[in-house]
Coordinates of C-alpha atoms and ligand atoms in Angstrom, one line a residue:
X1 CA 0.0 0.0 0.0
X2 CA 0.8 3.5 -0.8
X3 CA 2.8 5.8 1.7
X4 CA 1.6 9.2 2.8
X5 CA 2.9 11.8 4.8
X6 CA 0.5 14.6 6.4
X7 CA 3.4 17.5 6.7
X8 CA 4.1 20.1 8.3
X9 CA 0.7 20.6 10.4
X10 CA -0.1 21.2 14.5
X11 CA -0.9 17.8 15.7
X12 CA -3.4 17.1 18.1
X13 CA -3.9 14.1 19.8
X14 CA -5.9 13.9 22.8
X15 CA -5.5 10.4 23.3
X16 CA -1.7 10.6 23.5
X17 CA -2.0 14.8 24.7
X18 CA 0.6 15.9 21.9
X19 CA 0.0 19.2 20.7
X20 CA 2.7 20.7 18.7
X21 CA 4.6 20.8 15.2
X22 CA 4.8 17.0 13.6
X23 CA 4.8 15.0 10.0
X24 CA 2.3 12.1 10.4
X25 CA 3.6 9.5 8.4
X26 CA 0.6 6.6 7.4
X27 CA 1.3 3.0 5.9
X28 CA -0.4 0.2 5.2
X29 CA -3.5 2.0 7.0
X30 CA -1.8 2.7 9.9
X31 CA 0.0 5.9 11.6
X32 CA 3.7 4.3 11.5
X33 CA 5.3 7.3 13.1
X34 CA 4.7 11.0 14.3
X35 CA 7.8 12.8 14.7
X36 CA 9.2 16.2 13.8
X37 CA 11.3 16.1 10.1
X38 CA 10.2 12.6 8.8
X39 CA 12.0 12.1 5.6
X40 CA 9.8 9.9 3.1
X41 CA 11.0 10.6 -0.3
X42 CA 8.6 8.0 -2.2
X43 CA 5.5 9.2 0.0
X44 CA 2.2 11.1 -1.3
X45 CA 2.6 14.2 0.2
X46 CA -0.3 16.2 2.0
X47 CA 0.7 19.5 2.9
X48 CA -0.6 20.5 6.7
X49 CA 1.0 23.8 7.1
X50 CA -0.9 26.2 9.3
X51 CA -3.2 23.3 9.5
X52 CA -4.4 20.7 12.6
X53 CA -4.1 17.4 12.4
X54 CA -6.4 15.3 14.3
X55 CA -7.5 12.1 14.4
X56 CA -10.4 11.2 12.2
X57 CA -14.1 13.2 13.4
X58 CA -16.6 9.9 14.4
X59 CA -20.0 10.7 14.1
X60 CA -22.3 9.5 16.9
X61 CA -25.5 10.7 15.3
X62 CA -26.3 10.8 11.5
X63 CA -29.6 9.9 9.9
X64 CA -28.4 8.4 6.4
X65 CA -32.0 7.7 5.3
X66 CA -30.9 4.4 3.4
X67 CA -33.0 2.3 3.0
X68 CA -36.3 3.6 1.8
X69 CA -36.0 7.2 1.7
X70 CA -33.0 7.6 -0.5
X71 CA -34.7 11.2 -2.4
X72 CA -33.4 12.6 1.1
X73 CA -30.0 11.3 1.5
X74 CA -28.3 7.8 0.8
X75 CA -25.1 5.9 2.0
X76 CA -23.0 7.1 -0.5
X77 CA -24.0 10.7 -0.4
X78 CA -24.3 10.9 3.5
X79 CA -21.0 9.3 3.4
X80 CA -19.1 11.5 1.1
X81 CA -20.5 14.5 2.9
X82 CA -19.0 13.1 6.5
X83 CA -15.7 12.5 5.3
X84 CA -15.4 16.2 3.3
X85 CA -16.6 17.8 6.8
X86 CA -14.0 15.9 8.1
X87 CA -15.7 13.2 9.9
X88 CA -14.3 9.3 8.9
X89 CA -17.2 7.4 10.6
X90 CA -20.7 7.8 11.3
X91 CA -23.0 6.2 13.6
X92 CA -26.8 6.3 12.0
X93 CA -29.7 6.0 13.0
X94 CA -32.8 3.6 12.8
X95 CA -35.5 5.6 11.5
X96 CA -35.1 3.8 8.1
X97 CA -38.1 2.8 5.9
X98 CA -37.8 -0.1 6.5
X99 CA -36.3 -0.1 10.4
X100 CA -33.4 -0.7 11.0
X101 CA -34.3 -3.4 13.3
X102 CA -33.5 -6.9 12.2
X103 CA -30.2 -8.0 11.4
X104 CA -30.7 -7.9 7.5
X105 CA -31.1 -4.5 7.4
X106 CA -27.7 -4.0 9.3
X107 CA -26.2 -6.3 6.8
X108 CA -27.3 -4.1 3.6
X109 CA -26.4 -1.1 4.9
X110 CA -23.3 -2.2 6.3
X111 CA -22.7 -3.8 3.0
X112 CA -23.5 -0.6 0.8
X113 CA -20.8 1.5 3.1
X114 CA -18.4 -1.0 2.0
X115 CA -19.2 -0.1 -1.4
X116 CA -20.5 3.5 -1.7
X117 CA -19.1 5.5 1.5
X118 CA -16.0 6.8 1.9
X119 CA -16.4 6.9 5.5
X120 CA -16.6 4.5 7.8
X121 CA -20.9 3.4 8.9
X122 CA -21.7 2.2 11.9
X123 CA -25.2 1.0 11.8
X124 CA -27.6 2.1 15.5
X125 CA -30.1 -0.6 14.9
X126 CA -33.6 -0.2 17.0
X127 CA -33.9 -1.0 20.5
X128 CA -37.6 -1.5 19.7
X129 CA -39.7 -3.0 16.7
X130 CA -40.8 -0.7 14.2
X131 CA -39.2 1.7 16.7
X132 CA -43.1 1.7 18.0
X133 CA -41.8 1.0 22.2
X134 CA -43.0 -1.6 22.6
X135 CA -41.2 -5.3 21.8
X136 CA -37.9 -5.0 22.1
X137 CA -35.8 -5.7 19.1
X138 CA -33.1 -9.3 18.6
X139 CA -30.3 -7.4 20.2
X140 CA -27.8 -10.0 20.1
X141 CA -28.3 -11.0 16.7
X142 CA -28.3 -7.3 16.0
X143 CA -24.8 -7.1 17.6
X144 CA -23.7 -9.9 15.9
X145 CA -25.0 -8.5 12.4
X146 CA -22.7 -5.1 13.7
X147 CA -24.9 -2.8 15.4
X148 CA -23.0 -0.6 17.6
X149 CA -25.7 0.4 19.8
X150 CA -29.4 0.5 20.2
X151 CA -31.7 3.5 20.0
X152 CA -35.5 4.1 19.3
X153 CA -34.2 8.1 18.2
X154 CA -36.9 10.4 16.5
X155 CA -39.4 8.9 18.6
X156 CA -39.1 8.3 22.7
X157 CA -39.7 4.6 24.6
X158 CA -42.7 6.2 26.4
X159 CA -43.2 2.5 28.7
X160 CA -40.9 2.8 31.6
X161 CA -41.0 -1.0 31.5
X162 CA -40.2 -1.2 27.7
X163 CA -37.1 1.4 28.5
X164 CA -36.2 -0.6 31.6
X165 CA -35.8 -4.1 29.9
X166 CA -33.9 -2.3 27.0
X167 CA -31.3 -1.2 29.6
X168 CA -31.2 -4.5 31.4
X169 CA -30.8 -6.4 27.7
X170 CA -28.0 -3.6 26.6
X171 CA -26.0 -4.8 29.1
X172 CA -25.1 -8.9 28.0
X173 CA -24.6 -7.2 24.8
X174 CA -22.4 -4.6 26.0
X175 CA -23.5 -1.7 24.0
X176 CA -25.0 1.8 24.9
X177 CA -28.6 2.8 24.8
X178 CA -29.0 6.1 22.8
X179 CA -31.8 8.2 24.4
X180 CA -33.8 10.7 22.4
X181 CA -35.8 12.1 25.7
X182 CA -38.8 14.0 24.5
X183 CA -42.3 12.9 26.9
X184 CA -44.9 13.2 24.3
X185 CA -47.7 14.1 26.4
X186 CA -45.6 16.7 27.2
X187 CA -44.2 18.1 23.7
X188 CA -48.4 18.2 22.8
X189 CA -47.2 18.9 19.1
X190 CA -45.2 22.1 19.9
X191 CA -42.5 22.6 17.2
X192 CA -40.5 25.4 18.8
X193 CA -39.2 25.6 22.1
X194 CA -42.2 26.6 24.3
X195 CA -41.2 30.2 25.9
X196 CA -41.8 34.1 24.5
X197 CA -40.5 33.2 20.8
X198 CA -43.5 30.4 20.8
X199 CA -45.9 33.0 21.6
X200 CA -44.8 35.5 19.4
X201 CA -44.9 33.2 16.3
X202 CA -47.8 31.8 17.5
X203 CA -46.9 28.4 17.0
X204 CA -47.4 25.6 19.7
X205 CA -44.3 25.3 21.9
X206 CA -42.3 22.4 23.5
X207 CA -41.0 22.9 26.7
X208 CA -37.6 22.1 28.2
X209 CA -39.6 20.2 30.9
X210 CA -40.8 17.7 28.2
X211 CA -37.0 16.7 27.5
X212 CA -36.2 16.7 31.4
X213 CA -38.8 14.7 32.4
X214 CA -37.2 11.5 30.1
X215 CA -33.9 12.7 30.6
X216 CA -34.8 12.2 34.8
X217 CA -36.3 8.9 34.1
X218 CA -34.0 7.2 32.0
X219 CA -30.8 8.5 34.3
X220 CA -32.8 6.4 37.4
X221 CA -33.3 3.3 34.9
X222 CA -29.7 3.5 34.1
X223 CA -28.8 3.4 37.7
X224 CA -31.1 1.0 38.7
X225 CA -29.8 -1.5 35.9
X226 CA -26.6 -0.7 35.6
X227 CA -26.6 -0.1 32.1
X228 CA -24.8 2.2 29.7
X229 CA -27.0 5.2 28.7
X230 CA -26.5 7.8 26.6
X231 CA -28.6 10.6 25.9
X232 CA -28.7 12.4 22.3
X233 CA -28.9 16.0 21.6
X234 CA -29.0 17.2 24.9
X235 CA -30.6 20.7 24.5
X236 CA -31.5 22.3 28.3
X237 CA -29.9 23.3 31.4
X238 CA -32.2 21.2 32.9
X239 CA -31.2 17.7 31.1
X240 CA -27.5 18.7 31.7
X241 CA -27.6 19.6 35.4
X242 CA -29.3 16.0 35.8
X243 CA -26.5 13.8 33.7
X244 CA -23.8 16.1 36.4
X245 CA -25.6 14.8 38.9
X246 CA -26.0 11.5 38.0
X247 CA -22.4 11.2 36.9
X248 CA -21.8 12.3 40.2
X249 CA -23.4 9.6 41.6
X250 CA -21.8 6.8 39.7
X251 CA -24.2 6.3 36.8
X252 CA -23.2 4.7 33.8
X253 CA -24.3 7.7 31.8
X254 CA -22.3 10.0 28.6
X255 CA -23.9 12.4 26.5
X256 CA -23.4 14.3 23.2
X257 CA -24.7 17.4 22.2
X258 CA -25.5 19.3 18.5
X259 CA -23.5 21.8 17.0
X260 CA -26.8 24.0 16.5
X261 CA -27.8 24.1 20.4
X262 CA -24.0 24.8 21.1
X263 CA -24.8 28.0 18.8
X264 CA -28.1 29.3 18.1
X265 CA -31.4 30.1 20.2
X266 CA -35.4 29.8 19.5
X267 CA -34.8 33.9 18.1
X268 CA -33.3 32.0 14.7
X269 CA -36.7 30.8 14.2
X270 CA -38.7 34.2 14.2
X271 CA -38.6 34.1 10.5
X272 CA -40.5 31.2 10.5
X273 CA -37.4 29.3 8.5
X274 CA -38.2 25.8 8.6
X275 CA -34.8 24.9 8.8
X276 CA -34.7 26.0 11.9
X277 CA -37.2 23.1 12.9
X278 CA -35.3 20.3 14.8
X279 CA -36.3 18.1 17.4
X280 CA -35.7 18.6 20.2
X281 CA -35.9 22.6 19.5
X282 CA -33.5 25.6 19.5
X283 CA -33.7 26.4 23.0
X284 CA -33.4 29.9 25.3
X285 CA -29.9 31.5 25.5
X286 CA -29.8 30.2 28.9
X287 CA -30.1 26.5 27.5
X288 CA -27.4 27.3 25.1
X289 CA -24.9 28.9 27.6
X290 CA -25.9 26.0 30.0
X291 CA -24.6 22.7 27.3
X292 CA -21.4 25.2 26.4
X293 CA -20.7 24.6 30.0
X294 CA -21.7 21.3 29.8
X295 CA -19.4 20.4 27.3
X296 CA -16.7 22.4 28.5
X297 CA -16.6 20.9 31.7
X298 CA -17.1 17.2 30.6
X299 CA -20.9 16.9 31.5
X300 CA -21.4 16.2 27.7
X301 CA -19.1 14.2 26.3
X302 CA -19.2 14.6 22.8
X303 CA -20.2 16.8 20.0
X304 CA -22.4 15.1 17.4
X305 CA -24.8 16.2 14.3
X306 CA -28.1 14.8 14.7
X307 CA -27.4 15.2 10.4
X308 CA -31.3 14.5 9.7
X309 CA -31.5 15.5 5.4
X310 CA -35.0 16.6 4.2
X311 CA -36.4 17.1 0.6
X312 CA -36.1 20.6 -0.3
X313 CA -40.5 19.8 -1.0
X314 CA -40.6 18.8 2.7
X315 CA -39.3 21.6 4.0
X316 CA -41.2 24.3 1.9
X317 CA -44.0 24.2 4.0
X318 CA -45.5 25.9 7.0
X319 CA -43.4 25.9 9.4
X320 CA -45.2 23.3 12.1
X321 CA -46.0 21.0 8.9
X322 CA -42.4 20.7 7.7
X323 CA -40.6 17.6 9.6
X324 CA -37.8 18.6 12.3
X325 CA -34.6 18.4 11.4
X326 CA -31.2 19.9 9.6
X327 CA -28.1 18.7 8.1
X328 CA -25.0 19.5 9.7
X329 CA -21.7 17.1 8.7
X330 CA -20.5 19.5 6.2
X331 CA -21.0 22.1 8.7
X332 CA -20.7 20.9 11.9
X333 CA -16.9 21.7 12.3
X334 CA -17.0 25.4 11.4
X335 CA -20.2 25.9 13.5
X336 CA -18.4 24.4 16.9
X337 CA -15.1 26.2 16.2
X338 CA -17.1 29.1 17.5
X339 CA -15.6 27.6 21.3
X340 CA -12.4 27.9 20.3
X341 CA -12.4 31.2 18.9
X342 CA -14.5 32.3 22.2
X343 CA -11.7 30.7 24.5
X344 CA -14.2 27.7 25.8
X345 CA -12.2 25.1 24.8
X346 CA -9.1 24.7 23.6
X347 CA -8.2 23.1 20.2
X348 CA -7.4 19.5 21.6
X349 CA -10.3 19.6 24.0
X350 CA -12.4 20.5 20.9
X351 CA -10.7 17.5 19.2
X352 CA -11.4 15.5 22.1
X353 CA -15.2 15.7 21.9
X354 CA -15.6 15.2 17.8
X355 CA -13.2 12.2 18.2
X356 CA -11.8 10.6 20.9
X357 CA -14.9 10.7 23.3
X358 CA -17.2 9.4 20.4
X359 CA -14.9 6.8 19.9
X360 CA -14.7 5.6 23.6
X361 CA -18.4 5.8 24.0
X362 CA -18.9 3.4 20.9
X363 CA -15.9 1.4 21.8
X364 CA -14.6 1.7 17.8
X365 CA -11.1 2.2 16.9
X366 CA -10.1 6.1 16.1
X367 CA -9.6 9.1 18.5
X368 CA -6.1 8.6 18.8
X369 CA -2.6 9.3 16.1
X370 CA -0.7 7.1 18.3
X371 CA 1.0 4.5 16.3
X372 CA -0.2 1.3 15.0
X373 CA -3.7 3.2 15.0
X374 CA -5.9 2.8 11.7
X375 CA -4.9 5.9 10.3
X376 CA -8.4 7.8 10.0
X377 CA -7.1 11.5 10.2
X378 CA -8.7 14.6 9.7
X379 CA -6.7 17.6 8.2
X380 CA -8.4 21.1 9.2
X381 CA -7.6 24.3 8.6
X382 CA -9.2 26.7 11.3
X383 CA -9.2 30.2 9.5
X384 CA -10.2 28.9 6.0
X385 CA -13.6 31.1 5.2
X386 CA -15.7 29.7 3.1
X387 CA -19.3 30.7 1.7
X388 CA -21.5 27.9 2.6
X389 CA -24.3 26.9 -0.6
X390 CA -25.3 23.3 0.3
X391 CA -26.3 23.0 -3.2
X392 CA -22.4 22.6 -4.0
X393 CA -21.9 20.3 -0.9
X394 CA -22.0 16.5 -1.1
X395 CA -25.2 15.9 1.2
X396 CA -28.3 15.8 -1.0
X397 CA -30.1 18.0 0.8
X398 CA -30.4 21.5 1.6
X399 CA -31.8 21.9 4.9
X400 CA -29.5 23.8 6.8
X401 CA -30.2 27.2 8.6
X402 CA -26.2 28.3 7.7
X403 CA -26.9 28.5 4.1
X404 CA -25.9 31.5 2.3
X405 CA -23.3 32.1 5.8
X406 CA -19.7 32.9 5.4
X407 CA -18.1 30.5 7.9
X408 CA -14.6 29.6 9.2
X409 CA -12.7 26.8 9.3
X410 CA -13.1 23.3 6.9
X411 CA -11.7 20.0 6.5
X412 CA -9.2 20.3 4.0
X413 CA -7.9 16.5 3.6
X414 CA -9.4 13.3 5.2
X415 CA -7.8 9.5 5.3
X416 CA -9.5 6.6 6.1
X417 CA -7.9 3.8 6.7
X418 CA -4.9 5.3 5.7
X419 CA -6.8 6.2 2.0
X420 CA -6.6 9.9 1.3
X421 CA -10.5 9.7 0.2
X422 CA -10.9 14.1 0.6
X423 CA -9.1 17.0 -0.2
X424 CA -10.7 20.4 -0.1
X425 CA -9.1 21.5 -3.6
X426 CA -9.6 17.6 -5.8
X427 CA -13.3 16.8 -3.7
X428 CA -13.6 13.0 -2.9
X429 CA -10.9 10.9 -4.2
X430 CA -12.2 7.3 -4.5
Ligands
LIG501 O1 -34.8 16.9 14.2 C1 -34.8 15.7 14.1 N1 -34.8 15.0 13.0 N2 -34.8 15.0 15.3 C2 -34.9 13.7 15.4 O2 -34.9 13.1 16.4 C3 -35.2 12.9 14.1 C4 -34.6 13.6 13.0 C5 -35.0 13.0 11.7 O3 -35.0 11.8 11.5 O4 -35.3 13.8 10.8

């Protein structure tokens, strides 16, 4: 196999804590040495001046929509927009058509990643049939077939019974439960975050209460079984006071959080853009300021996209008729380098929360440069501004509320198994 050597770039590794000048040089899929100076005549050469390397962005929450709705978004398209955001695997989700919930399903799509996506896939089958909360889905078999980890996401277990035998199952399987927390009774239909921006649009509104509620719950189950929970999108002061406190307390708990309730409040949807429709909602300032300090402070482990593509058709409607959701792997990165540039984390601790930590959570290989690793490696260059039209991205949808935005920083090469499968001025390479 072909040698390559990243040159010249800042490395950062939080699995190994080097930050500083290094080459990178990959073979035969691996990172065979970082040092300062590596001479490798005969290697492919990817220049990394004034550029991070990092190891490889993993994913934790992606809706790739194959099978069944493939108009919105498919493996290979999903695929080829994570790895030129900079991300080399995603985890995605089970709201396929059909469900992700028997162990053929896992098998196709793990078989069309190995044929259309660039980036790694690793498939979140359902925790429950049909995702409808009620008969829990062949987890072993699941596991066996290569699910990484179980989750019902875009709809809520309501049955504390169901949820509790779903934690008590996770564990002889050893994977996490993913937790998208929204009580139902509770949300009542609301499509914005229930406060003065729901009044004044005059749309019904879902209150933080409705995630805190599930959030509460589920933290108790998880410490009453013992299990491995972890809650998606974590969008309210609320929800992340209760995973401190429960971390606190010894529970089995990590939790990830979106790049767009990092960043943006209900206010963005006062135009009535439907791309500002996501579930759970864009939340108060206070909300937003609360899972910054989350994340900062290791309450929420990891930053993830909740990437959930929608037919442009879908999403030009009224605003509480269009479904919830936004794309974000082409974006993501730019969006979250908004901590950095505000001193909140530094660039490694950044590093640490789109790689390392999803990697631990999922127990996958990644996170790391330290040799002998599978060389998935990101390439990023932090300053590079770029005008953001997700009609020339890779997704195939549109839905994003940053369109039309001048943002900083982008991917600007990505290896996957030491393949160089991105770089920002040839697009994707295989
Ligand atoms: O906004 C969202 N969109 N939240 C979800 O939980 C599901 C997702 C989707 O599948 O579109």
């Amino acid at each position: 196999m072909s040698r390559i050597l990243v040159r010249g770039g800042r490395v950062l590794d939080p699995a190994s804590e080097r930050d500083g000048p290094a080459d990178v040089l990959v073979e035969d899929g691996c990172i065979a040495q970082v040092a300062a100076g590596i001479a490798a005549e005969d290697a492919l050469i990817v220049d990394a001046s004034g550029c991070w390397v990092t190891p490889g962005f993993i994913d934790l929450h992606t809706h790739l929509r194959e099978p069944g709705q493939e108009y919105k978004e498919d493996i290979a398209t999903g695929g080829r927009a994570a790895v030129a955001g900079g991300f080399t695997a995603v985890a995605c989700m089970a709201n396929t058509d059909p469900v992700n919930d028997d162990p053929a399903t896992t098998d196709f799509i793990l078989d069309r990643a190995r044929h259309d996506s660039p980036a790694r896939v690793y498939p979140v089958a359902a925790a429950t049939r049909r995702l409808e909360g009620q008969e829990l889905t062949e987890m072993s078999a699941l596991v066996d077939a290569g699910a990484v980890a179980f989750s019902d996401d875009g709809r809520t277990i309501m049955d504390g019974g169901v949820m509790r035998n779903v934690l008590e199952y996770s564990r002889l399987v050893e994977v996490p439960i993913i937790s998208h927390a929204e009580d139902r009774g509770l949300v009542a239909g609301g499509v914005v975050n229930e406060g003065a921006v729901s009044t004044r649009l005059g749309l019904p509104g879902n209150p933080a209460v409705a995630e805190e509620v599930l959030v509460a719950r589920d933290l108790l189950l998880a410490e009453f079984t013992r299990a491995h929970l972890h809650v998606a999108h974590v969008s309210t002061r609320g929800a992340v006071e209760l995973i401190r406190r429960a971390r606190e307390r010894g529970v089995h708990v990590t939790a990830e959080v979106a790049p767009h309730h990092l960043t943006l409040t209900d206010e963005a949807a006062l135009g009535y853009d439907t791309n500002t429709r996501v579930a759970p909602p864009l939340r108060s300032a206070a909300d937003r300021d609360a899972c910054r300090a989350g994340l900062v402070d290791g309450t929420l482990d990891a930053i993830a996209t909740d990437h959930a593509p929608h037919a442009q058709h879908e999403k030009e409607l009224d605003f509480a008729s269009a479904p919830p959701g936004m794309i974000g792997l082409e974006t993501a990165l730019a969006v979250v380098l908004d901590l950095v540039r505000s001193g909140e984390l530094s660039p490694i601790e950044l590093v640490r929360r789109l790689s390392t930590n999803p990697a631990r959570i999922l127990s996958r290989p990644g996170g790391t440069l330290e040799v002998g690793a599978p060389a998935d490696v990101t390439v990023v260059d932090p300053e590079k501004r770029w005008l953001y039209d997700p009609a020339k991205g890779y997704s195939k949808a549109r839905n994003s509320p940053w369109t039309g935005q001048t943002l900083s920083g982008r991917a600007v090469a990505t290896l996957v198994g030491g393949r160089l499968v991105y770089d920002a001025m040839r697009g994707i390479l295989v």
